[in-house]
Amino acid sequence: MHLSLLKLRFFRNLENQELSFPPEGVAIVGPNAQGKSNLLEAIYYLETFRSFRGARTEQLATFGEDSFRVWARLGSSKNSEAPATEVAAAYHRASDRRKITVDGAEPVRIGDVVGNLGAVIFSPSDIAIVSGGPSQRRRFLDIVLSLNDPGYLSALQNFKRVLNNRNAALRADQPMSVVQAWDEPLIRSGGLVMMARFLWVEKWCANFREYYETVSGGISASMDYEPNVAVGACDKEIIHDAYAKALDVGWSRDLRSRNTGSGPHRDELVLSLTRDSHSSEIREFGSGGQRRTAALALRLVEGDSIRQTRNVDPILLLDDAFAELDESRRDRVFELMDSGRFGQVIITAPRESDIHFRGGALQCWGIRKGQICA
Ligand code: ATP
Ligand code: MG
């Protein structure tokens, strides 16, 4: 899939404009505060209908304007026979309502149309996935799995609802039987969450290692799933038994803390550097560039996940991806982009000298005060 046409109206500081994107992508270069991240935010809004920077929808309308609209036409890159898709999102401040359409039709639920673009965004704030607490990495897993594993989101939502109910019963000093009535649904929904995480990490850990090694130019890294409930194998029965036992063993602790201590809400995704036989967690021992490299490797794996589940080349949106990388790492990222594994790449940087790949074939656009000059 690739973005072929984008129309913007009153999105952040961007001028109202219509942009035709080449199928191989484009580099967008301009000084700070001109609208580079805003442009990628507008594009990625059509993937998840949320700001990738965590902004509320009403903040996306240009200051002083009552509404915004983003519209895109997507073309298939591999098969030109495939019909183009059109995705649009509009927001009106007065009614605080959004209107989302795919090929002109409004979906029943937004959940039915997320992931239409097949895009991955890499931004400087991704460093938090690597450097932050375990909840940041669980959040990364939850978003990737929600977009790529049918059934994951509803299992996760069930789990969270049951967990809240069980914790509320603990806090209200309810009798044991009332609290433990939640155990069975907790184990069932939590088991699905654990199983999906287990399989995802198992499937993609080799790619993570490969991307990390490629960009770092030597040193290796690993991605491991460390479930809070120790399970020996990804088997429904084994996971259910292990979780039941963990709740059993943890009962007096739960009673004391009035909180459920066992389950996937305490899982960890461990990212480590591996040198010889020594391994150290990147979040504790990694340098700035190593963290940045690990974050990029996670996003590239996310792209692989999209390619596999949706059978399209992912669109890579790279926002200032090279800020902390040295020249050789930067060049190896470009080599990766050139390897033919990725489809359209839309990349931003403050300096043109930061960008040189696709044999110089990538178009370079300037941006000033929200106006793109192609
Ligand atoms: P940098 O290189 O520093 O990352 P950038 O080109 O990515 O810069 P953006 O984050 O896109 O910059 O922001 C561009 C400008 O848009 C900033 O001056 C910002 O304050 C402004 N801006 C943000 N939200 C809005 C809005 N809702 N309406 C108008 N302008 C906005
Ligand atoms: Mg920016």
GROMACS .gro file of C-alpha atoms and ligand atoms in nm:
model
  406
    1MET     CA    1   0.000   0.000   0.000
    2HIS     CA    2   0.116   0.353  -0.054
    3LEU     CA    3  -0.015   0.698   0.006
    4SER     CA    4  -0.076   0.860  -0.330
    5LEU     CA    5  -0.270   1.175  -0.253
    6LEU     CA    6  -0.321   1.370   0.069
    7LYS     CA    7  -0.554   1.665   0.122
    8LEU     CA    8  -0.531   1.877   0.434
    9ARG     CA    9  -0.766   2.135   0.579
   10PHE     CA   10  -0.685   2.323   0.898
   11PHE     CA   11  -0.462   2.054   1.045
   12ARG     CA   12  -0.227   2.210   1.306
   13ASN     CA   13   0.005   2.466   1.141
   14LEU     CA   14  -0.019   2.306   0.797
   15GLU     CA   15  -0.146   2.515   0.510
   16ASN     CA   16  -0.450   2.376   0.333
   17GLN     CA   17  -0.293   2.185   0.048
   18GLU     CA   18  -0.303   1.882  -0.173
   19LEU     CA   19   0.008   1.663  -0.200
   20SER     CA   20   0.087   1.384  -0.447
   21PHE     CA   21   0.331   1.135  -0.300
   22PRO     CA   22   0.562   0.921  -0.514
   23PRO     CA   23   0.519   0.546  -0.448
   24GLU     CA   24   0.879   0.513  -0.325
   25GLY     CA   25   0.831   0.796  -0.077
   26VAL     CA   26   0.978   1.136  -0.009
   27ALA     CA   27   1.210   1.318   0.226
   28ILE     CA   28   1.073   1.628   0.395
   29VAL     CA   29   1.337   1.870   0.504
   30GLY     CA   30   1.300   2.197   0.689
   31PRO     CA   31   1.412   2.382   1.001
   32ASN     CA   32   1.256   2.322   1.343
   33ALA     CA   33   0.892   2.410   1.400
   34GLN     CA   34   0.788   2.424   1.032
   35GLY     CA   35   0.536   2.137   1.040
   36LYS     CA   36   0.732   1.819   0.962
   37SER     CA   37   0.600   1.621   1.258
   38ASN     CA   38   0.255   1.771   1.204
   39LEU     CA   39   0.250   1.632   0.850
   40LEU     CA   40   0.336   1.281   0.968
   41GLU     CA   41   0.081   1.318   1.247
   42ALA     CA   42  -0.186   1.401   0.988
   43ILE     CA   43  -0.095   1.096   0.780
   44TYR     CA   44  -0.080   0.858   1.077
   45TYR     CA   45  -0.411   0.996   1.205
   46LEU     CA   46  -0.570   0.796   0.924
   47GLU     CA   47  -0.415   0.474   1.060
   48THR     CA   48  -0.540   0.489   1.419
   49PHE     CA   49  -0.762   0.803   1.426
   50ARG     CA   50  -0.555   0.927   1.716
   51SER     CA   51  -0.256   1.155   1.744
   52PHE     CA   52   0.065   0.955   1.762
   53ARG     CA   53   0.189   1.225   1.999
   54GLY     CA   54  -0.094   1.163   2.242
   55ALA     CA   55  -0.268   1.494   2.165
   56ARG     CA   56  -0.644   1.520   2.200
   57THR     CA   57  -0.832   1.540   1.870
   58GLU     CA   58  -0.945   1.899   1.931
   59GLN     CA   59  -0.582   2.008   1.959
   60LEU     CA   60  -0.523   1.903   1.599
   61ALA     CA   61  -0.738   2.179   1.449
   62THR     CA   62  -0.542   2.492   1.354
   63PHE     CA   63  -0.552   2.755   1.629
   64GLY     CA   64  -0.867   2.962   1.584
   65GLU     CA   65  -1.035   2.714   1.346
   66ASP     CA   66  -1.344   2.509   1.428
   67SER     CA   67  -1.266   2.196   1.235
   68PHE     CA   68  -1.005   1.999   1.049
   69ARG     CA   69  -1.009   1.739   0.777
   70VAL     CA   70  -0.752   1.493   0.644
   71TRP     CA   71  -0.823   1.293   0.332
   72ALA     CA   72  -0.604   1.034   0.163
   73ARG     CA   73  -0.608   0.817  -0.143
   74LEU     CA   74  -0.415   0.493  -0.111
   75GLY     CA   75  -0.284   0.293  -0.401
   76SER     CA   76  -0.163  -0.060  -0.400
   77SER     CA   77   0.208  -0.072  -0.477
   78LYS     CA   78   0.232  -0.432  -0.591
   79ASN     CA   79  -0.085  -0.475  -0.786
   80SER     CA   80  -0.191  -0.170  -0.977
   81GLU     CA   81  -0.521  -0.340  -1.064
   82ALA     CA   82  -0.634  -0.319  -0.704
   83PRO     CA   83  -0.883  -0.040  -0.650
   84ALA     CA   84  -0.765   0.270  -0.471
   85THR     CA   85  -0.900   0.324  -0.123
   86GLU     CA   86  -0.998   0.660   0.017
   87VAL     CA   87  -0.980   0.730   0.388
   88ALA     CA   88  -1.094   1.055   0.545
   89ALA     CA   89  -1.135   1.198   0.893
   90ALA     CA   90  -1.302   1.523   0.986
   91TYR     CA   91  -1.357   1.685   1.321
   92HIS     CA   92  -1.586   1.968   1.429
   93ARG     CA   93  -1.517   2.149   1.749
   94ALA     CA   94  -1.871   2.278   1.800
   95SER     CA   95  -2.025   1.932   1.813
   96ASP     CA   96  -1.701   1.767   1.932
   97ARG     CA   97  -1.773   1.499   1.673
   98ARG     CA   98  -1.558   1.313   1.427
   99LYS     CA   99  -1.665   1.179   1.096
  100ILE     CA  100  -1.456   0.899   0.955
  101THR     CA  101  -1.516   0.748   0.615
  102VAL     CA  102  -1.355   0.473   0.415
  103ASP     CA  103  -1.446   0.483   0.047
  104GLY     CA  104  -1.722   0.722   0.143
  105ALA     CA  105  -1.891   0.493   0.395
  106GLU     CA  106  -1.897   0.550   0.769
  107PRO     CA  107  -1.797   0.242   0.967
  108VAL     CA  108  -2.021   0.114   1.247
  109ARG     CA  109  -1.726   0.122   1.484
  110ILE     CA  110  -1.393   0.301   1.448
  111GLY     CA  111  -1.230  -0.027   1.548
  112ASP     CA  112  -1.348  -0.169   1.214
  113VAL     CA  113  -1.133   0.073   1.012
  114VAL     CA  114  -0.818   0.124   1.215
  115GLY     CA  115  -0.510  -0.004   1.037
  116ASN     CA  116  -0.633   0.082   0.687
  117LEU     CA  117  -0.317   0.263   0.593
  118GLY     CA  118  -0.079  -0.008   0.706
  119ALA     CA  119   0.160   0.255   0.838
  120VAL     CA  120   0.425   0.250   1.108
  121ILE     CA  121   0.551   0.569   1.265
  122PHE     CA  122   0.891   0.609   1.422
  123SER     CA  123   0.941   0.922   1.631
  124PRO     CA  124   1.198   1.052   1.880
  125SER     CA  125   0.955   0.985   2.169
  126ASP     CA  126   0.975   0.610   2.092
  127ILE     CA  127   1.283   0.609   2.309
  128ALA     CA  128   1.037   0.587   2.601
  129ILE     CA  129   0.939   0.235   2.489
  130VAL     CA  130   1.295   0.124   2.551
  131SER     CA  131   1.391   0.348   2.843
  132GLY     CA  132   1.061   0.373   3.029
  133GLY     CA  133   0.898   0.134   3.274
  134PRO     CA  134   0.745  -0.202   3.178
  135SER     CA  135   0.405  -0.042   3.113
  136GLN     CA  136   0.555   0.138   2.811
  137ARG     CA  137   0.659  -0.190   2.654
  138ARG     CA  138   0.327  -0.357   2.738
  139ARG     CA  139   0.157  -0.062   2.569
  140PHE     CA  140   0.371  -0.112   2.258
  141LEU     CA  141   0.279  -0.482   2.249
  142ASP     CA  142  -0.089  -0.404   2.310
  143ILE     CA  143  -0.106  -0.155   2.024
  144VAL     CA  144   0.078  -0.376   1.776
  145LEU     CA  145  -0.129  -0.680   1.869
  146SER     CA  146  -0.456  -0.486   1.865
  147LEU     CA  147  -0.381  -0.370   1.512
  148ASN     CA  148  -0.254  -0.705   1.387
  149ASP     CA  149  -0.411  -0.988   1.583
  150PRO     CA  150  -0.788  -1.021   1.550
  151GLY     CA  151  -0.943  -1.092   1.887
  152TYR     CA  152  -0.656  -0.947   2.090
  153LEU     CA  153  -0.821  -0.615   2.167
  154SER     CA  154  -1.141  -0.773   2.297
  155ALA     CA  155  -0.945  -1.024   2.510
  156LEU     CA  156  -0.742  -0.737   2.654
  157GLN     CA  157  -1.051  -0.527   2.723
  158ASN     CA  158  -1.221  -0.823   2.893
  159PHE     CA  159  -0.914  -0.887   3.101
  160LYS     CA  160  -0.894  -0.525   3.215
  161ARG     CA  161  -1.264  -0.518   3.303
  162VAL     CA  162  -1.245  -0.841   3.506
  163LEU     CA  163  -0.924  -0.725   3.676
  164ASN     CA  164  -1.093  -0.399   3.778
  165ASN     CA  165  -1.388  -0.592   3.919
  166ARG     CA  166  -1.165  -0.827   4.114
  167ASN     CA  167  -0.963  -0.537   4.253
  168ALA     CA  168  -1.281  -0.350   4.347
  169ALA     CA  169  -1.400  -0.658   4.537
  170LEU     CA  170  -1.065  -0.677   4.717
  171ARG     CA  171  -1.079  -0.310   4.810
  172ALA     CA  172  -1.437  -0.346   4.938
  173ASP     CA  173  -1.328  -0.632   5.168
  174GLN     CA  174  -1.570  -0.868   5.001
  175PRO     CA  175  -1.567  -1.232   5.113
  176MET     CA  176  -1.320  -1.466   4.948
  177SER     CA  177  -1.587  -1.635   4.739
  178VAL     CA  178  -1.693  -1.302   4.584
  179VAL     CA  179  -1.335  -1.205   4.494
  180GLN     CA  180  -1.249  -1.548   4.361
  181ALA     CA  181  -1.561  -1.561   4.147
  182TRP     CA  182  -1.359  -1.336   3.913
  183ASP     CA  183  -1.069  -1.579   3.888
  184GLU     CA  184  -1.210  -1.799   3.615
  185PRO     CA  185  -1.286  -1.514   3.368
  186LEU     CA  186  -0.957  -1.347   3.466
  187ILE     CA  187  -0.765  -1.663   3.378
  188ARG     CA  188  -0.954  -1.711   3.052
  189SER     CA  189  -0.909  -1.356   2.918
  190GLY     CA  190  -0.561  -1.313   3.070
  191GLY     CA  191  -0.460  -1.646   2.919
  192LEU     CA  192  -0.551  -1.521   2.570
  193VAL     CA  193  -0.348  -1.205   2.625
  194MET     CA  194  -0.044  -1.402   2.744
  195MET     CA  195  -0.068  -1.650   2.461
  196ALA     CA  196  -0.085  -1.376   2.195
  197ARG     CA  197   0.212  -1.192   2.347
  198PHE     CA  198   0.408  -1.514   2.376
  199LEU     CA  199   0.348  -1.603   2.010
  200TRP     CA  200   0.420  -1.253   1.882
  201VAL     CA  201   0.755  -1.230   2.060
  202GLU     CA  202   0.846  -1.583   1.959
  203LYS     CA  203   0.765  -1.507   1.597
  204TRP     CA  204   0.948  -1.175   1.571
  205CYS     CA  205   1.244  -1.197   1.812
  206ALA     CA  206   1.476  -1.312   1.532
  207ASN     CA  207   1.379  -1.012   1.317
  208PHE     CA  208   1.435  -0.778   1.610
  209ARG     CA  209   1.783  -0.924   1.654
  210GLU     CA  210   1.855  -0.896   1.284
  211TYR     CA  211   1.744  -0.532   1.260
  212TYR     CA  212   1.939  -0.442   1.569
  213GLU     CA  213   2.254  -0.613   1.442
  214THR     CA  214   2.219  -0.459   1.098
  215VAL     CA  215   2.187  -0.104   1.228
  216SER     CA  216   2.442  -0.135   1.507
  217GLY     CA  217   2.689  -0.299   1.274
  218GLY     CA  218   2.791  -0.576   1.509
  219ILE     CA  219   2.668  -0.596   1.862
  220SER     CA  220   2.352  -0.795   1.902
  221ALA     CA  221   2.030  -0.753   2.100
  222SER     CA  222   1.744  -0.973   2.203
  223MET     CA  223   1.374  -0.934   2.274
  224ASP     CA  224   1.222  -1.172   2.527
  225TYR     CA  225   0.877  -1.207   2.672
  226GLU     CA  226   0.887  -1.231   3.048
  227PRO     CA  227   0.537  -1.311   3.165
  228ASN     CA  228   0.453  -1.232   3.525
  229VAL     CA  229   0.299  -1.577   3.553
  230ALA     CA  230   0.580  -1.816   3.471
  231VAL     CA  231   0.468  -2.047   3.193
  232GLY     CA  232   0.681  -2.316   3.040
  233ALA     CA  233   0.506  -2.337   2.705
  234CYS     CA  234   0.249  -2.155   2.498
  235ASP     CA  235  -0.031  -2.397   2.568
  236LYS     CA  236  -0.378  -2.298   2.683
  237GLU     CA  237  -0.404  -2.564   2.954
  238ILE     CA  238  -0.055  -2.500   3.087
  239ILE     CA  239  -0.113  -2.123   3.098
  240HIS     CA  240  -0.451  -2.163   3.271
  241ASP     CA  241  -0.306  -2.399   3.533
  242ALA     CA  242  -0.007  -2.174   3.596
  243TYR     CA  243  -0.227  -1.865   3.632
  244ALA     CA  244  -0.470  -2.044   3.868
  245LYS     CA  245  -0.177  -2.155   4.080
  246ALA     CA  246  -0.025  -1.805   4.085
  247LEU     CA  247  -0.356  -1.657   4.205
  248ASP     CA  248  -0.373  -1.927   4.470
  249VAL     CA  249  -0.022  -1.869   4.595
  250GLY     CA  250  -0.072  -1.492   4.584
  251TRP     CA  251  -0.402  -1.491   4.771
  252SER     CA  252  -0.278  -1.360   5.109
  253ARG     CA  253  -0.062  -1.099   4.930
  254ASP     CA  254  -0.364  -0.984   4.724
  255LEU     CA  255  -0.570  -0.963   5.043
  256ARG     CA  256  -0.307  -0.752   5.215
  257SER     CA  257  -0.240  -0.520   4.922
  258ARG     CA  258  -0.610  -0.524   4.818
  259ASN     CA  259  -0.489  -0.559   4.463
  260THR     CA  260  -0.435  -0.845   4.217
  261GLY     CA  261  -0.061  -0.904   4.193
  262SER     CA  262  -0.048  -1.177   3.929
  263GLY     CA  263  -0.126  -1.158   3.562
  264PRO     CA  264  -0.034  -1.009   3.226
  265HIS     CA  265  -0.081  -0.656   3.365
  266ARG     CA  266   0.262  -0.716   3.520
  267ASP     CA  267   0.429  -0.868   3.213
  268GLU     CA  268   0.760  -0.742   3.082
  269LEU     CA  269   0.914  -0.732   2.737
  270VAL     CA  270   1.286  -0.751   2.805
  271LEU     CA  271   1.522  -0.586   2.555
  272SER     CA  272   1.885  -0.674   2.611
  273LEU     CA  273   2.224  -0.620   2.456
  274THR     CA  274   2.409  -0.944   2.407
  275ARG     CA  275   2.787  -0.949   2.403
  276ASP     CA  276   2.964  -1.283   2.400
  277SER     CA  277   2.777  -1.471   2.669
  278HIS     CA  278   2.693  -1.156   2.863
  279SER     CA  279   2.356  -0.991   2.844
  280SER     CA  280   2.249  -0.653   2.987
  281GLU     CA  281   1.913  -0.477   2.972
  282ILE     CA  282   1.913  -0.187   2.728
  283ARG     CA  283   1.693   0.023   2.953
  284GLU     CA  284   1.955   0.011   3.226
  285PHE     CA  285   2.282  -0.016   3.038
  286GLY     CA  286   2.215   0.106   2.685
  287SER     CA  287   2.366   0.424   2.544
  288GLY     CA  288   2.146   0.686   2.377
  289GLY     CA  289   2.222   0.547   2.032
  290GLN     CA  290   2.166   0.188   2.144
  291ARG     CA  291   1.824   0.280   2.285
  292ARG     CA  292   1.737   0.466   1.968
  293THR     CA  293   1.848   0.165   1.762
  294ALA     CA  294   1.637  -0.074   1.972
  295ALA     CA  295   1.332   0.153   1.934
  296LEU     CA  296   1.383   0.161   1.558
  297ALA     CA  297   1.421  -0.218   1.547
  298LEU     CA  298   1.089  -0.254   1.734
  299ARG     CA  299   0.915  -0.031   1.480
  300LEU     CA  300   1.065  -0.223   1.188
  301VAL     CA  301   0.937  -0.546   1.343
  302GLU     CA  302   0.598  -0.377   1.374
  303GLY     CA  303   0.621  -0.313   0.999
  304ASP     CA  304   0.697  -0.682   0.937
  305SER     CA  305   0.395  -0.770   1.145
  306ILE     CA  306   0.176  -0.546   0.926
  307ARG     CA  307   0.319  -0.699   0.610
  308GLN     CA  308   0.239  -1.046   0.732
  309THR     CA  309  -0.109  -0.992   0.873
  310ARG     CA  310  -0.238  -0.747   0.612
  311ASN     CA  311  -0.033  -0.861   0.317
  312VAL     CA  312   0.076  -0.511   0.219
  313ASP     CA  313   0.411  -0.336   0.231
  314PRO     CA  314   0.399  -0.108   0.533
  315ILE     CA  315   0.431   0.266   0.485
  316LEU     CA  316   0.720   0.384   0.702
  317LEU     CA  317   0.688   0.728   0.854
  318LEU     CA  318   1.023   0.825   1.005
  319ASP     CA  319   1.016   1.145   1.206
  320ASP     CA  320   1.365   1.274   1.272
  321ALA     CA  321   1.488   0.916   1.302
  322PHE     CA  322   1.857   0.998   1.293
  323ALA     CA  323   1.876   1.257   1.567
  324GLU     CA  324   2.093   1.044   1.792
  325LEU     CA  325   2.251   0.803   1.548
  326ASP     CA  326   2.610   0.833   1.433
  327GLU     CA  327   2.687   0.841   1.062
  328SER     CA  328   2.756   0.471   1.022
  329ARG     CA  329   2.431   0.370   1.197
  330ARG     CA  330   2.241   0.625   0.989
  331ASP     CA  331   2.391   0.486   0.669
  332ARG     CA  332   2.299   0.132   0.769
  333VAL     CA  333   1.939   0.243   0.825
  334PHE     CA  334   1.944   0.382   0.470
  335GLU     CA  335   2.084   0.054   0.341
  336LEU     CA  336   1.798  -0.127   0.513
  337MET     CA  337   1.545   0.109   0.351
  338ASP     CA  338   1.712   0.037   0.018
  339SER     CA  339   1.696  -0.339   0.065
  340GLY     CA  340   1.353  -0.362  -0.095
  341ARG     CA  341   1.192  -0.490   0.226
  342PHE     CA  342   1.001  -0.171   0.278
  343GLY     CA  343   0.756   0.008   0.058
  344GLN     CA  344   0.696   0.379   0.074
  345VAL     CA  345   0.916   0.574   0.314
  346ILE     CA  346   0.822   0.925   0.424
  347ILE     CA  347   1.106   1.066   0.621
  348THR     CA  348   1.167   1.402   0.790
  349ALA     CA  349   1.489   1.569   0.895
  350PRO     CA  350   1.608   1.921   0.969
  351ARG     CA  351   1.900   1.895   0.722
  352GLU     CA  352   1.915   1.756   0.372
  353SER     CA  353   2.263   1.620   0.443
  354ASP     CA  354   2.096   1.378   0.690
  355ILE     CA  355   1.924   1.204   0.404
  356HIS     CA  356   2.082   1.013   0.122
  357PHE     CA  357   1.939   0.690  -0.001
  358ARG     CA  358   1.756   0.523  -0.284
  359GLY     CA  359   2.061   0.622  -0.487
  360GLY     CA  360   1.958   0.983  -0.453
  361ALA     CA  361   1.628   0.895  -0.624
  362LEU     CA  362   1.416   0.994  -0.330
  363GLN     CA  363   1.252   1.328  -0.390
  364CYS     CA  364   1.328   1.593  -0.135
  365TRP     CA  365   1.058   1.844  -0.040
  366GLY     CA  366   1.110   2.157   0.163
  367ILE     CA  367   0.867   2.284   0.424
  368ARG     CA  368   0.827   2.639   0.555
  369LYS     CA  369   0.553   2.759   0.789
  370GLY     CA  370   0.337   2.459   0.712
  371GLN     CA  371   0.368   2.496   0.336
  372ILE     CA  372   0.532   2.209   0.148
  373CYS     CA  373   0.737   2.304  -0.157
  374ALA     CA  374   0.770   1.995  -0.373
  375ATP     P1  375   1.111   1.998   1.478
  375ATP     O1  376   1.220   1.990   1.375
  375ATP     O2  377   1.146   2.094   1.588
  375ATP     O3  378   1.062   1.867   1.526
  375ATP     P2  379   0.864   2.026   1.322
  375ATP     O4  380   0.879   2.079   1.184
  375ATP     O5  381   0.845   1.881   1.338
  375ATP     O6  382   0.988   2.077   1.408
  375ATP     P3  383   0.599   2.055   1.429
  375ATP     O7  384   0.601   1.974   1.552
  375ATP     O8  385   0.537   1.995   1.310
  375ATP     O9  386   0.746   2.106   1.395
  375ATP    O10  387   0.528   2.192   1.468
  375ATP     C1  388   0.523   2.302   1.378
  375ATP     C2  389   0.453   2.420   1.441
  375ATP    O11  390   0.314   2.394   1.455
  375ATP     C3  391   0.502   2.458   1.580
  375ATP    O12  392   0.535   2.595   1.581
  375ATP     C4  393   0.382   2.432   1.668
  375ATP    O13  394   0.378   2.515   1.780
  375ATP     C5  395   0.268   2.457   1.572
  375ATP     N1  396   0.137   2.401   1.614
  375ATP     C6  397   0.111   2.292   1.690
  375ATP     N2  398  -0.021   2.272   1.702
  375ATP     C7  399  -0.081   2.367   1.631
  375ATP     C8  400  -0.217   2.401   1.604
  375ATP     N3  401  -0.317   2.328   1.653
  375ATP     N4  402  -0.242   2.508   1.526
  375ATP     C9  403  -0.141   2.582   1.475
  375ATP     N5  404  -0.011   2.556   1.498
  375ATP    C10  405   0.021   2.451   1.574
  376MG      MG  406   0.932   1.740   1.463
   0.00000   0.00000   0.00000
